């Protein structure tokens, strides 16, 4: 099913909802609860199964479960429910929460590095991105200098 041109959907209670706001609230909630490198992407124009992706890294399986519980407050606020609950890999490395119009991925660092979901959806429009200061292995001073253009003679 292709996404509609407007960015609204209807909640279980029949209210009109802003899907982008829900995706952003999911990303902000994950970020506020110490998830690392959270990103929200608008992918509706390039994806047939959802309009928004939220991808985040949890510190542990227990942290991932806690993050999932924190998202419940967002779902309750907007009166939306995950389709068929949520899915978790047996090794607890990846939790997927599917709202239909928003799909949330909470992953361990190892799973995120292996699957590289951002690379699959690189052409999506970035709505939110909180970068962990050490996620890329660089100190903040090194990161700044690595962004500077190099000058060759």
Short mmCIF file of N, CA and C in Angstrom, two decimals:
data_model
loop_
_atom_site.label_atom_id
_atom_site.label_comp_id
_atom_site.label_asym_id
_atom_site.label_seq_id
_atom_site.Cartn_x
_atom_site.Cartn_y
_atom_site.Cartn_z
N UNK A 1 0.84 -1.18 0.00
CA UNK A 1 0.00 0.00 0.00
C UNK A 1 0.88 1.24 0.00
N UNK A 2 0.71 2.11 -0.95
CA UNK A 2 1.51 3.33 -1.04
C UNK A 2 1.01 4.35 -0.03
N UNK A 3 1.92 5.14 0.55
CA UNK A 3 1.52 6.14 1.50
C UNK A 3 0.70 7.23 0.83
N UNK A 4 -0.18 7.86 1.60
CA UNK A 4 -0.99 8.94 1.07
C UNK A 4 -0.15 10.19 0.96
N UNK A 5 -0.64 11.14 0.17
CA UNK A 5 0.13 12.36 -0.05
C UNK A 5 0.18 13.23 1.20
N UNK A 6 -0.88 13.22 2.01
CA UNK A 6 -0.78 14.00 3.24
C UNK A 6 -0.16 13.11 4.31
N UNK A 7 0.31 13.73 5.35
CA UNK A 7 1.08 12.99 6.35
C UNK A 7 0.25 12.74 7.60
N UNK A 8 -0.99 12.35 7.42
CA UNK A 8 -1.87 12.14 8.56
C UNK A 8 -2.44 10.73 8.49
N UNK A 9 -2.77 10.22 9.65
CA UNK A 9 -3.39 8.92 9.76
C UNK A 9 -4.45 9.01 10.84
N UNK A 10 -5.19 7.96 11.05
CA UNK A 10 -6.25 7.96 12.05
C UNK A 10 -5.89 7.02 13.18
N UNK A 11 -6.07 7.48 14.41
CA UNK A 11 -5.78 6.65 15.58
C UNK A 11 -6.91 5.66 15.81
N UNK A 12 -6.71 4.77 16.77
CA UNK A 12 -7.73 3.79 17.12
C UNK A 12 -9.01 4.48 17.58
N UNK A 13 -8.87 5.69 18.14
CA UNK A 13 -10.04 6.43 18.60
C UNK A 13 -10.66 7.29 17.51
N UNK A 14 -10.11 7.24 16.29
CA UNK A 14 -10.69 7.97 15.17
C UNK A 14 -10.12 9.36 14.97
N UNK A 15 -9.15 9.77 15.79
CA UNK A 15 -8.56 11.09 15.65
C UNK A 15 -7.56 11.12 14.50
N UNK A 16 -7.44 12.29 13.86
CA UNK A 16 -6.44 12.46 12.81
C UNK A 16 -5.09 12.74 13.47
N UNK A 17 -4.06 12.03 13.03
CA UNK A 17 -2.73 12.14 13.64
C UNK A 17 -1.67 12.52 12.61
N UNK A 18 -0.67 13.23 13.07
CA UNK A 18 0.48 13.60 12.25
C UNK A 18 1.53 12.50 12.40
N UNK A 19 1.73 11.70 11.35
CA UNK A 19 2.66 10.57 11.41
C UNK A 19 4.09 11.01 11.65
N UNK A 20 4.49 12.12 11.04
CA UNK A 20 5.85 12.61 11.24
C UNK A 20 6.08 12.97 12.70
N UNK A 21 5.10 13.58 13.34
CA UNK A 21 5.23 13.93 14.76
C UNK A 21 5.40 12.68 15.61
N UNK A 22 4.71 11.62 15.27
CA UNK A 22 4.84 10.36 16.02
C UNK A 22 6.24 9.79 15.85
N UNK A 23 6.75 9.79 14.63
CA UNK A 23 8.11 9.30 14.38
C UNK A 23 9.13 10.13 15.16
N UNK A 24 8.97 11.45 15.14
CA UNK A 24 9.89 12.32 15.88
C UNK A 24 9.79 12.09 17.38
N UNK A 25 8.58 11.91 17.90
CA UNK A 25 8.42 11.65 19.34
C UNK A 25 9.04 10.31 19.73
N UNK A 26 8.93 9.32 18.87
CA UNK A 26 9.60 8.03 19.13
C UNK A 26 11.11 8.24 19.21
N UNK A 27 11.67 8.96 18.25
CA UNK A 27 13.12 9.21 18.22
C UNK A 27 13.56 9.99 19.45
N UNK A 28 12.83 11.03 19.79
CA UNK A 28 13.19 11.84 20.96
C UNK A 28 13.10 11.04 22.25
N UNK A 29 12.08 10.21 22.37
CA UNK A 29 11.93 9.38 23.57
C UNK A 29 13.10 8.42 23.71
N UNK A 30 13.49 7.79 22.62
CA UNK A 30 14.64 6.89 22.66
C UNK A 30 15.90 7.66 23.07
N UNK A 31 16.09 8.82 22.49
CA UNK A 31 17.26 9.64 22.79
C UNK A 31 17.28 10.07 24.26
N UNK A 32 16.13 10.47 24.78
CA UNK A 32 16.03 10.91 26.17
C UNK A 32 16.32 9.78 27.16
N UNK A 33 16.15 8.55 26.73
CA UNK A 33 16.37 7.40 27.61
C UNK A 33 17.66 6.67 27.27
N UNK A 34 18.63 7.44 26.81
CA UNK A 34 20.01 6.98 26.64
C UNK A 34 20.25 6.00 25.51
N UNK A 35 19.34 5.91 24.54
CA UNK A 35 19.66 5.16 23.33
C UNK A 35 20.75 5.94 22.60
N UNK A 36 21.55 5.25 21.84
CA UNK A 36 22.66 5.90 21.15
C UNK A 36 22.38 6.01 19.65
N UNK A 37 22.89 7.09 19.08
CA UNK A 37 22.86 7.28 17.63
C UNK A 37 21.47 7.04 17.03
N UNK A 38 20.48 7.70 17.61
CA UNK A 38 19.10 7.56 17.13
C UNK A 38 18.91 8.39 15.87
N UNK A 39 18.25 7.78 14.89
CA UNK A 39 17.99 8.47 13.63
C UNK A 39 16.54 8.19 13.22
N UNK A 40 15.87 9.22 12.71
CA UNK A 40 14.53 9.07 12.15
C UNK A 40 14.59 9.51 10.69
N UNK A 41 14.07 8.67 9.82
CA UNK A 41 14.10 8.92 8.38
C UNK A 41 12.70 8.89 7.79
N UNK A 42 12.41 9.83 6.90
CA UNK A 42 11.19 9.80 6.11
C UNK A 42 11.50 8.99 4.85
N UNK A 43 10.85 7.84 4.71
CA UNK A 43 11.16 6.94 3.59
C UNK A 43 9.94 6.63 2.73
N UNK A 44 8.84 7.31 2.96
CA UNK A 44 7.60 7.02 2.26
C UNK A 44 7.68 7.07 0.75
N UNK A 45 8.54 7.93 0.21
CA UNK A 45 8.65 8.05 -1.24
C UNK A 45 9.51 6.94 -1.86
N UNK A 46 10.27 6.22 -1.04
CA UNK A 46 11.15 5.18 -1.56
C UNK A 46 10.86 3.80 -0.98
N UNK A 47 9.84 3.72 -0.14
CA UNK A 47 9.53 2.48 0.57
C UNK A 47 8.05 2.16 0.44
N UNK A 48 7.73 0.90 0.19
CA UNK A 48 6.34 0.52 0.00
C UNK A 48 5.64 0.08 1.28
N UNK A 49 6.39 -0.16 2.37
CA UNK A 49 5.74 -0.72 3.56
C UNK A 49 5.65 0.22 4.75
N UNK A 50 6.28 1.38 4.70
CA UNK A 50 6.18 2.34 5.80
C UNK A 50 6.55 3.73 5.31
N UNK A 51 6.21 4.72 6.11
CA UNK A 51 6.54 6.11 5.78
C UNK A 51 7.77 6.61 6.54
N UNK A 52 8.00 6.07 7.74
CA UNK A 52 9.10 6.53 8.59
C UNK A 52 9.81 5.36 9.23
N UNK A 53 11.13 5.48 9.36
CA UNK A 53 11.95 4.52 10.09
C UNK A 53 12.63 5.26 11.23
N UNK A 54 12.66 4.63 12.39
CA UNK A 54 13.43 5.12 13.53
C UNK A 54 14.39 4.00 13.89
N UNK A 55 15.68 4.31 13.93
CA UNK A 55 16.71 3.30 14.20
C UNK A 55 17.54 3.81 15.37
N UNK A 56 17.77 2.92 16.35
CA UNK A 56 18.48 3.33 17.55
C UNK A 56 19.30 2.18 18.10
N UNK A 57 20.35 2.50 18.85
CA UNK A 57 21.22 1.49 19.45
C UNK A 57 21.00 1.45 20.95
N UNK A 58 20.76 0.25 21.47
CA UNK A 58 20.63 0.02 22.91
C UNK A 58 21.95 -0.50 23.45
N UNK A 59 22.21 -0.24 24.72
CA UNK A 59 23.44 -0.68 25.37
C UNK A 59 23.43 -2.16 25.70
N UNK A 60 22.24 -2.74 25.87
CA UNK A 60 22.11 -4.15 26.27
C UNK A 60 20.70 -4.61 25.96
N UNK A 61 20.45 -5.91 26.13
CA UNK A 61 19.09 -6.44 25.94
C UNK A 61 18.13 -5.83 26.95
N UNK A 62 18.58 -5.66 28.19
CA UNK A 62 17.73 -5.05 29.22
C UNK A 62 17.41 -3.60 28.85
N UNK A 63 18.39 -2.87 28.34
CA UNK A 63 18.17 -1.49 27.92
C UNK A 63 17.16 -1.45 26.77
N UNK A 64 17.27 -2.37 25.82
CA UNK A 64 16.32 -2.43 24.70
C UNK A 64 14.90 -2.66 25.20
N UNK A 65 14.73 -3.55 26.17
CA UNK A 65 13.39 -3.79 26.74
C UNK A 65 12.87 -2.53 27.43
N UNK A 66 13.76 -1.84 28.14
CA UNK A 66 13.37 -0.59 28.79
C UNK A 66 12.97 0.48 27.79
N UNK A 67 13.72 0.60 26.71
CA UNK A 67 13.39 1.56 25.66
C UNK A 67 12.03 1.25 25.05
N UNK A 68 11.78 -0.03 24.82
CA UNK A 68 10.50 -0.45 24.26
C UNK A 68 9.36 -0.04 25.20
N UNK A 69 9.56 -0.22 26.49
CA UNK A 69 8.53 0.18 27.47
C UNK A 69 8.32 1.69 27.45
N UNK A 70 9.41 2.46 27.31
CA UNK A 70 9.28 3.92 27.27
C UNK A 70 8.49 4.37 26.05
N UNK A 71 8.61 3.65 24.95
CA UNK A 71 7.85 4.01 23.75
C UNK A 71 6.35 3.82 23.95
N UNK A 72 5.97 2.97 24.88
CA UNK A 72 4.54 2.75 25.14
C UNK A 72 3.83 4.06 25.49
N UNK A 73 4.52 4.97 26.19
CA UNK A 73 3.90 6.25 26.53
C UNK A 73 3.61 7.08 25.28
N UNK A 74 4.49 7.00 24.29
CA UNK A 74 4.25 7.69 23.02
C UNK A 74 3.04 7.08 22.33
N UNK A 75 2.99 5.74 22.29
CA UNK A 75 1.88 5.06 21.63
C UNK A 75 0.56 5.39 22.32
N UNK A 76 0.57 5.42 23.66
CA UNK A 76 -0.65 5.76 24.40
C UNK A 76 -1.06 7.21 24.16
N UNK A 77 -0.09 8.11 24.12
CA UNK A 77 -0.38 9.53 23.88
C UNK A 77 -1.12 9.72 22.56
N UNK A 78 -0.74 8.99 21.54
CA UNK A 78 -1.35 9.13 20.22
C UNK A 78 -2.43 8.08 19.96
N UNK A 79 -2.69 7.21 20.93
CA UNK A 79 -3.69 6.14 20.79
C UNK A 79 -3.42 5.27 19.56
N UNK A 80 -2.15 4.86 19.41
CA UNK A 80 -1.76 3.95 18.34
C UNK A 80 -1.18 2.69 18.97
N UNK A 81 -1.32 1.58 18.27
CA UNK A 81 -0.81 0.31 18.77
C UNK A 81 0.05 -0.36 17.72
N UNK A 82 1.13 -1.01 18.16
CA UNK A 82 1.94 -1.76 17.20
C UNK A 82 1.11 -2.86 16.54
N UNK A 83 1.38 -3.09 15.27
CA UNK A 83 0.72 -4.17 14.54
C UNK A 83 1.33 -5.48 15.02
N UNK A 84 0.53 -6.42 15.44
CA UNK A 84 1.02 -7.73 15.90
C UNK A 84 2.08 -7.62 16.99
N UNK A 85 1.95 -6.66 17.89
CA UNK A 85 2.92 -6.52 18.97
C UNK A 85 4.26 -6.07 18.44
N UNK A 86 5.32 -6.53 19.08
CA UNK A 86 6.67 -6.23 18.61
C UNK A 86 7.40 -7.54 18.41
N UNK A 87 8.44 -7.50 17.61
CA UNK A 87 9.22 -8.70 17.30
C UNK A 87 10.63 -8.51 17.85
N UNK A 88 11.15 -9.57 18.47
CA UNK A 88 12.50 -9.53 19.01
C UNK A 88 13.23 -10.77 18.57
N UNK A 89 14.47 -10.60 18.10
CA UNK A 89 15.27 -11.77 17.74
C UNK A 89 15.57 -12.58 18.99
N UNK A 90 15.76 -13.88 18.83
CA UNK A 90 16.01 -14.75 19.97
C UNK A 90 17.21 -14.30 20.79
N UNK A 91 18.22 -13.78 20.15
CA UNK A 91 19.41 -13.34 20.89
C UNK A 91 19.27 -11.92 21.44
N UNK A 92 18.08 -11.34 21.32
CA UNK A 92 17.78 -9.99 21.83
C UNK A 92 18.62 -8.90 21.20
N UNK A 93 19.16 -9.13 20.01
CA UNK A 93 20.00 -8.13 19.37
C UNK A 93 19.21 -7.09 18.58
N UNK A 94 17.93 -7.37 18.32
CA UNK A 94 17.14 -6.48 17.47
C UNK A 94 15.67 -6.58 17.86
N UNK A 95 15.08 -5.44 18.19
CA UNK A 95 13.65 -5.36 18.47
C UNK A 95 13.02 -4.51 17.39
N UNK A 96 11.95 -4.99 16.79
CA UNK A 96 11.25 -4.27 15.74
C UNK A 96 9.84 -3.97 16.24
N UNK A 97 9.44 -2.71 16.17
CA UNK A 97 8.10 -2.28 16.56
C UNK A 97 7.47 -1.65 15.34
N UNK A 98 6.40 -2.25 14.84
CA UNK A 98 5.77 -1.83 13.58
C UNK A 98 4.43 -1.18 13.85
N UNK A 99 4.35 0.13 13.62
CA UNK A 99 3.08 0.85 13.72
C UNK A 99 2.40 0.97 12.36
N UNK A 100 2.98 0.40 11.35
CA UNK A 100 2.47 0.54 9.99
C UNK A 100 3.14 1.73 9.31
N UNK A 101 2.81 2.91 9.73
CA UNK A 101 3.37 4.13 9.14
C UNK A 101 4.72 4.51 9.73
N UNK A 102 5.07 3.95 10.89
CA UNK A 102 6.38 4.12 11.52
C UNK A 102 6.88 2.74 11.93
N UNK A 103 8.12 2.42 11.58
CA UNK A 103 8.75 1.18 12.03
C UNK A 103 9.97 1.58 12.86
N UNK A 104 10.00 1.10 14.12
CA UNK A 104 11.09 1.41 15.04
C UNK A 104 11.99 0.19 15.16
N UNK A 105 13.30 0.41 15.02
CA UNK A 105 14.30 -0.65 15.18
C UNK A 105 15.19 -0.27 16.36
N UNK A 106 15.23 -1.12 17.39
CA UNK A 106 16.14 -0.95 18.52
C UNK A 106 17.11 -2.11 18.44
N UNK A 107 18.39 -1.79 18.27
CA UNK A 107 19.39 -2.83 17.98
C UNK A 107 20.59 -2.71 18.90
N UNK A 108 21.28 -3.82 19.09
CA UNK A 108 22.59 -3.75 19.74
C UNK A 108 23.57 -3.14 18.75
N UNK A 109 24.70 -2.68 19.25
CA UNK A 109 25.71 -2.09 18.37
C UNK A 109 26.18 -3.09 17.32
N UNK A 110 26.32 -4.35 17.74
CA UNK A 110 26.80 -5.39 16.82
C UNK A 110 25.79 -5.63 15.69
N UNK A 111 24.51 -5.74 16.05
CA UNK A 111 23.48 -5.97 15.03
C UNK A 111 23.37 -4.77 14.10
N UNK A 112 23.45 -3.58 14.66
CA UNK A 112 23.34 -2.38 13.83
C UNK A 112 24.49 -2.29 12.84
N UNK A 113 25.69 -2.61 13.30
CA UNK A 113 26.85 -2.59 12.40
C UNK A 113 26.73 -3.66 11.32
N UNK A 114 26.18 -4.81 11.67
CA UNK A 114 26.05 -5.90 10.72
C UNK A 114 25.00 -5.60 9.65
N UNK A 115 23.81 -5.15 10.05
CA UNK A 115 22.71 -4.95 9.10
C UNK A 115 22.76 -3.61 8.37
N UNK A 116 23.37 -2.60 8.96
CA UNK A 116 23.55 -1.29 8.31
C UNK A 116 22.27 -0.77 7.66
N UNK A 117 21.20 -0.68 8.43
CA UNK A 117 19.92 -0.23 7.87
C UNK A 117 20.00 1.16 7.27
N UNK A 118 20.80 2.04 7.87
CA UNK A 118 20.92 3.40 7.32
C UNK A 118 21.43 3.37 5.89
N UNK A 119 22.30 2.43 5.57
CA UNK A 119 22.81 2.33 4.19
C UNK A 119 21.72 1.90 3.22
N UNK A 120 20.80 1.07 3.69
CA UNK A 120 19.69 0.65 2.83
C UNK A 120 18.77 1.81 2.50
N UNK A 121 18.61 2.72 3.46
CA UNK A 121 17.65 3.81 3.33
C UNK A 121 18.33 5.17 3.27
N UNK A 122 19.56 5.22 2.73
CA UNK A 122 20.35 6.45 2.73
C UNK A 122 19.67 7.60 2.01
N UNK A 123 18.79 7.32 1.08
CA UNK A 123 18.15 8.42 0.35
C UNK A 123 16.89 8.93 1.04
N UNK A 124 16.57 8.37 2.21
CA UNK A 124 15.45 8.90 2.99
C UNK A 124 15.81 10.27 3.56
N UNK A 125 14.80 11.07 3.80
CA UNK A 125 15.01 12.41 4.36
C UNK A 125 15.22 12.29 5.87
N UNK A 126 16.33 12.81 6.36
CA UNK A 126 16.65 12.73 7.78
C UNK A 126 15.82 13.75 8.56
N UNK A 127 15.08 13.27 9.58
CA UNK A 127 14.27 14.13 10.42
C UNK A 127 14.94 14.41 11.76
N UNK A 128 15.68 13.43 12.24
CA UNK A 128 16.28 13.51 13.57
C UNK A 128 17.53 12.65 13.56
N UNK A 129 18.59 13.14 14.18
CA UNK A 129 19.80 12.33 14.30
C UNK A 129 20.58 12.80 15.52
N UNK A 130 20.65 11.96 16.53
CA UNK A 130 21.47 12.26 17.70
C UNK A 130 22.69 11.36 17.64
N UNK A 131 23.84 11.94 17.52
CA UNK A 131 25.06 11.15 17.37
C UNK A 131 25.76 11.06 18.71
N UNK A 132 26.04 9.84 19.13
CA UNK A 132 26.83 9.59 20.33
C UNK A 132 28.23 10.11 20.06
N UNK A 133 28.78 10.86 20.97
CA UNK A 133 30.09 11.49 20.77
C UNK A 133 31.19 10.49 20.46
N UNK A 134 31.08 9.24 20.91
CA UNK A 134 32.14 8.27 20.66
C UNK A 134 31.68 7.16 19.72
N UNK A 135 30.52 7.29 19.11
CA UNK A 135 29.99 6.22 18.26
C UNK A 135 30.89 5.93 17.07
N UNK A 136 31.56 6.95 16.57
CA UNK A 136 32.41 6.75 15.40
C UNK A 136 33.86 6.46 15.77
N UNK A 137 34.14 6.36 17.08
CA UNK A 137 35.49 6.03 17.53
C UNK A 137 36.43 7.22 17.57
N UNK A 138 35.95 8.40 17.22
CA UNK A 138 36.80 9.60 17.24
C UNK A 138 36.50 10.43 18.47
N UNK A 139 37.50 11.09 18.97
CA UNK A 139 37.31 12.09 20.01
C UNK A 139 36.69 13.31 19.33
N UNK A 140 35.93 14.15 20.08
CA UNK A 140 35.31 15.33 19.46
C UNK A 140 36.31 16.21 18.69
N UNK A 141 37.52 16.40 19.21
CA UNK A 141 38.51 17.23 18.51
C UNK A 141 38.95 16.60 17.19
N UNK A 142 39.06 15.26 17.17
CA UNK A 142 39.44 14.56 15.94
C UNK A 142 38.31 14.62 14.92
N UNK A 143 37.06 14.55 15.39
CA UNK A 143 35.91 14.57 14.49
C UNK A 143 35.86 15.91 13.76
N UNK A 144 36.09 17.00 14.49
CA UNK A 144 36.05 18.32 13.88
C UNK A 144 37.12 18.45 12.81
N UNK A 145 38.34 17.99 13.10
CA UNK A 145 39.41 18.13 12.12
C UNK A 145 39.21 17.20 10.93
N UNK A 146 38.53 16.07 11.14
CA UNK A 146 38.31 15.15 10.01
C UNK A 146 37.27 15.69 9.04
N UNK A 147 36.48 16.69 9.49
CA UNK A 147 35.48 17.29 8.61
C UNK A 147 36.05 18.43 7.79
N UNK A 148 37.21 18.92 8.19
CA UNK A 148 37.82 20.04 7.48
C UNK A 148 38.31 19.58 6.12
N UNK A 149 38.12 20.40 5.09
CA UNK A 149 38.61 20.00 3.77
C UNK A 149 40.13 19.97 3.76
N UNK A 150 40.67 19.02 3.05
CA UNK A 150 42.13 18.95 2.96
C UNK A 150 42.60 19.85 1.82
N UNK A 151 43.74 20.44 2.05
CA UNK A 151 44.32 21.33 1.05
C UNK A 151 45.56 20.66 0.50
N UNK A 152 45.63 20.52 -0.80
CA UNK A 152 46.82 19.90 -1.40
C UNK A 152 47.57 20.94 -2.22
N UNK A 153 48.88 20.79 -2.28
CA UNK A 153 49.67 21.75 -3.04
C UNK A 153 50.10 21.19 -4.36
#
